[in-house]
């Protein structure tokens, strides 16, 4: 988690940036819509992810019902990662690295008992689909990724 706190969003690997932007979009849409999954201009359908949109929406609802997200989440386009975003990005990275006990431990801090297993299942399904699309939320970009991006930008 600490590797994410107060980091610039542009340092995130592509999958982590994708999931951070989706979480921010979801929370920004929530006050205006009964169902953010249906109203946000989501890239999920464009990426053939409509089947996991329900899981993503369900996971976000579980987290939001605890009242811990909205007040500590960045707005869409914000350049820096907040503390709660860092926790959730670490959660996604741990899910990708098959660290189930760590995921469960963090979810125990965020959710009441009946929601933990549902959240784990939803998180795993979304993460699995992201792996298949090669946009898995894996954390901060490696120096090799930054270097190749810098070279690509210089061309």
Tab-separated table of C-alpha atoms in Angstrom:
chain	number	residue	atom	x	y	z
A	1	UNK	CA	0.000	0.000	0.000
A	2	UNK	CA	2.725	2.458	0.922
A	3	UNK	CA	4.226	2.249	-2.552
A	4	UNK	CA	1.032	3.892	-3.866
A	5	UNK	CA	0.398	6.654	-1.309
A	6	UNK	CA	0.873	10.185	-2.660
A	7	UNK	CA	2.274	8.873	-5.923
A	8	UNK	CA	1.373	10.501	-9.226
A	9	UNK	CA	-1.295	8.579	-11.104
A	10	UNK	CA	0.881	8.550	-14.216
A	11	UNK	CA	3.338	6.253	-12.392
A	12	UNK	CA	0.759	3.461	-12.248
A	13	UNK	CA	1.004	0.455	-14.534
A	14	UNK	CA	-1.725	0.504	-17.198
A	15	UNK	CA	-4.040	-1.935	-15.413
A	16	UNK	CA	-3.768	-0.167	-12.063
A	17	UNK	CA	-4.473	3.163	-13.727
A	18	UNK	CA	-7.461	1.627	-15.526
A	19	UNK	CA	-8.986	0.296	-12.295
A	20	UNK	CA	-8.253	3.536	-10.399
A	21	UNK	CA	-10.005	5.565	-13.102
A	22	UNK	CA	-13.003	3.192	-13.044
A	23	UNK	CA	-13.288	3.457	-9.256
A	24	UNK	CA	-13.085	7.264	-9.431
A	25	UNK	CA	-15.654	7.372	-12.241
A	26	UNK	CA	-17.984	5.106	-10.282
A	27	UNK	CA	-17.795	7.272	-7.162
A	28	UNK	CA	-18.178	10.502	-9.144
A	29	UNK	CA	-21.320	9.115	-10.788
A	30	UNK	CA	-22.883	7.720	-7.603
A	31	UNK	CA	-24.462	10.956	-6.284
A	32	UNK	CA	-26.238	11.565	-9.599
A	33	UNK	CA	-27.453	8.060	-10.385
A	34	UNK	CA	-29.325	5.219	-8.771
A	35	UNK	CA	-27.078	2.770	-10.647
A	36	UNK	CA	-23.612	4.078	-11.604
A	37	UNK	CA	-22.945	0.865	-13.537
A	38	UNK	CA	-25.653	1.771	-16.040
A	39	UNK	CA	-25.007	5.484	-16.376
A	40	UNK	CA	-21.258	5.977	-16.364
A	41	UNK	CA	-19.534	6.253	-19.703
A	42	UNK	CA	-17.776	3.021	-18.952
A	43	UNK	CA	-15.061	1.440	-21.059
A	44	UNK	CA	-16.106	-1.969	-19.698
A	45	UNK	CA	-18.545	-2.666	-22.558
A	46	UNK	CA	-16.033	-1.442	-25.147
A	47	UNK	CA	-13.496	-3.890	-23.739
A	48	UNK	CA	-15.953	-6.796	-23.877
A	49	UNK	CA	-16.231	-6.661	-20.098
A	50	UNK	CA	-19.970	-6.192	-19.756
A	51	UNK	CA	-20.202	-9.550	-17.899
A	52	UNK	CA	-17.928	-8.297	-15.099
A	53	UNK	CA	-19.448	-4.834	-14.886
A	54	UNK	CA	-22.015	-6.257	-12.467
A	55	UNK	CA	-19.214	-7.678	-10.306
A	56	UNK	CA	-17.315	-4.380	-10.355
A	57	UNK	CA	-20.487	-2.475	-9.502
A	58	UNK	CA	-21.311	-4.942	-6.704
A	59	UNK	CA	-17.816	-4.678	-5.250
A	60	UNK	CA	-17.952	-0.894	-5.308
A	61	UNK	CA	-21.397	-0.932	-3.661
A	62	UNK	CA	-20.076	-3.208	-0.905
A	63	UNK	CA	-17.184	-0.819	-0.270
A	64	UNK	CA	-19.317	2.308	-0.503
A	65	UNK	CA	-21.909	1.079	1.978
A	66	UNK	CA	-19.254	1.197	4.665
A	67	UNK	CA	-18.947	4.934	4.105
A	68	UNK	CA	-15.171	4.923	3.732
A	69	UNK	CA	-14.669	5.685	0.042
A	70	UNK	CA	-16.337	8.889	-1.098
A	71	UNK	CA	-14.644	11.218	1.374
A	72	UNK	CA	-11.141	9.943	0.733
A	73	UNK	CA	-11.169	9.217	-2.979
A	74	UNK	CA	-9.750	11.475	-5.656
A	75	UNK	CA	-11.878	13.084	-8.322
A	76	UNK	CA	-11.597	11.874	-11.924
A	77	UNK	CA	-8.458	13.378	-13.424
A	78	UNK	CA	-6.788	14.120	-10.065
A	79	UNK	CA	-3.036	13.685	-10.495
A	80	UNK	CA	-2.196	12.063	-7.131
A	81	UNK	CA	-3.254	8.834	-5.435
A	82	UNK	CA	-5.095	9.258	-2.107
A	83	UNK	CA	-4.682	7.043	0.956
A	84	UNK	CA	-7.885	5.045	0.369
A	85	UNK	CA	-7.030	4.648	-3.305
A	86	UNK	CA	-3.623	3.303	-2.242
A	87	UNK	CA	-5.328	0.728	-0.010
A	88	UNK	CA	-7.589	-0.408	-2.838
A	89	UNK	CA	-4.804	-0.452	-5.436
A	90	UNK	CA	-2.778	-2.653	-3.079
A	91	UNK	CA	-5.864	-4.842	-2.669
A	92	UNK	CA	-6.119	-5.268	-6.457
A	93	UNK	CA	-2.375	-5.971	-6.728
A	94	UNK	CA	-2.592	-8.552	-3.940
A	95	UNK	CA	-5.537	-10.202	-5.698
A	96	UNK	CA	-3.475	-10.383	-8.889
A	97	UNK	CA	-0.551	-11.930	-6.981
A	98	UNK	CA	-2.863	-14.559	-5.441
A	99	UNK	CA	-2.342	-13.269	-1.880
A	100	UNK	CA	-5.788	-14.310	-0.684
A	101	UNK	CA	-5.088	-13.983	3.031
A	102	UNK	CA	-3.822	-10.438	2.611
A	103	UNK	CA	-6.868	-9.569	0.512
A	104	UNK	CA	-9.152	-11.052	3.149
A	105	UNK	CA	-7.334	-9.151	5.912
A	106	UNK	CA	-7.757	-5.802	4.154
A	107	UNK	CA	-11.396	-6.542	3.372
A	108	UNK	CA	-11.947	-7.255	7.077
A	109	UNK	CA	-10.872	-3.669	7.726
A	110	UNK	CA	-13.194	-2.278	5.054
A	111	UNK	CA	-16.319	-4.434	5.241
A	112	UNK	CA	-18.629	-6.177	7.673
A	113	UNK	CA	-18.358	-9.959	7.837
A	114	UNK	CA	-21.161	-11.041	5.463
A	115	UNK	CA	-19.784	-8.854	2.661
A	116	UNK	CA	-16.183	-10.094	2.743
A	117	UNK	CA	-16.628	-13.345	0.832
A	118	UNK	CA	-18.901	-11.691	-1.762
A	119	UNK	CA	-16.309	-8.978	-2.265
A	120	UNK	CA	-13.529	-11.540	-2.659
A	121	UNK	CA	-15.478	-13.425	-5.330
A	122	UNK	CA	-16.299	-10.225	-7.210
A	123	UNK	CA	-12.745	-8.957	-6.973
A	124	UNK	CA	-11.401	-12.267	-8.304
A	125	UNK	CA	-13.802	-12.317	-11.258
A	126	UNK	CA	-12.990	-8.753	-12.317
A	127	UNK	CA	-9.264	-9.340	-11.820
A	128	UNK	CA	-9.392	-12.522	-13.879
A	129	UNK	CA	-11.035	-10.692	-16.768
A	130	UNK	CA	-8.483	-7.881	-16.570
A	131	UNK	CA	-5.680	-10.459	-16.792
A	132	UNK	CA	-7.299	-11.853	-19.940
A	133	UNK	CA	-7.327	-8.366	-21.455
A	134	UNK	CA	-3.729	-7.750	-20.361
A	135	UNK	CA	-4.694	-4.776	-18.206
A	136	UNK	CA	-4.238	-6.388	-14.817
A	137	UNK	CA	-3.847	-3.937	-11.901
A	138	UNK	CA	-0.275	-4.806	-10.948
A	139	UNK	CA	0.937	-1.658	-9.243
A	140	UNK	CA	3.505	1.007	-10.072
A	141	UNK	CA	5.166	0.854	-13.478
A	142	UNK	CA	8.581	-0.736	-13.502
A	143	UNK	CA	11.562	1.355	-14.493
A	144	UNK	CA	11.678	-0.637	-17.757
A	145	UNK	CA	8.092	0.376	-18.547
A	146	UNK	CA	8.876	4.021	-17.794
A	147	UNK	CA	12.038	3.861	-19.878
A	148	UNK	CA	10.306	2.330	-22.911
A	149	UNK	CA	7.465	4.835	-22.631
A	150	UNK	CA	9.980	7.681	-22.472
A	151	UNK	CA	11.733	6.355	-25.595
A	152	UNK	CA	8.388	5.957	-27.386
A	153	UNK	CA	7.424	9.540	-26.474
A	154	UNK	CA	10.780	10.841	-27.738
A	155	UNK	CA	10.161	9.441	-31.243
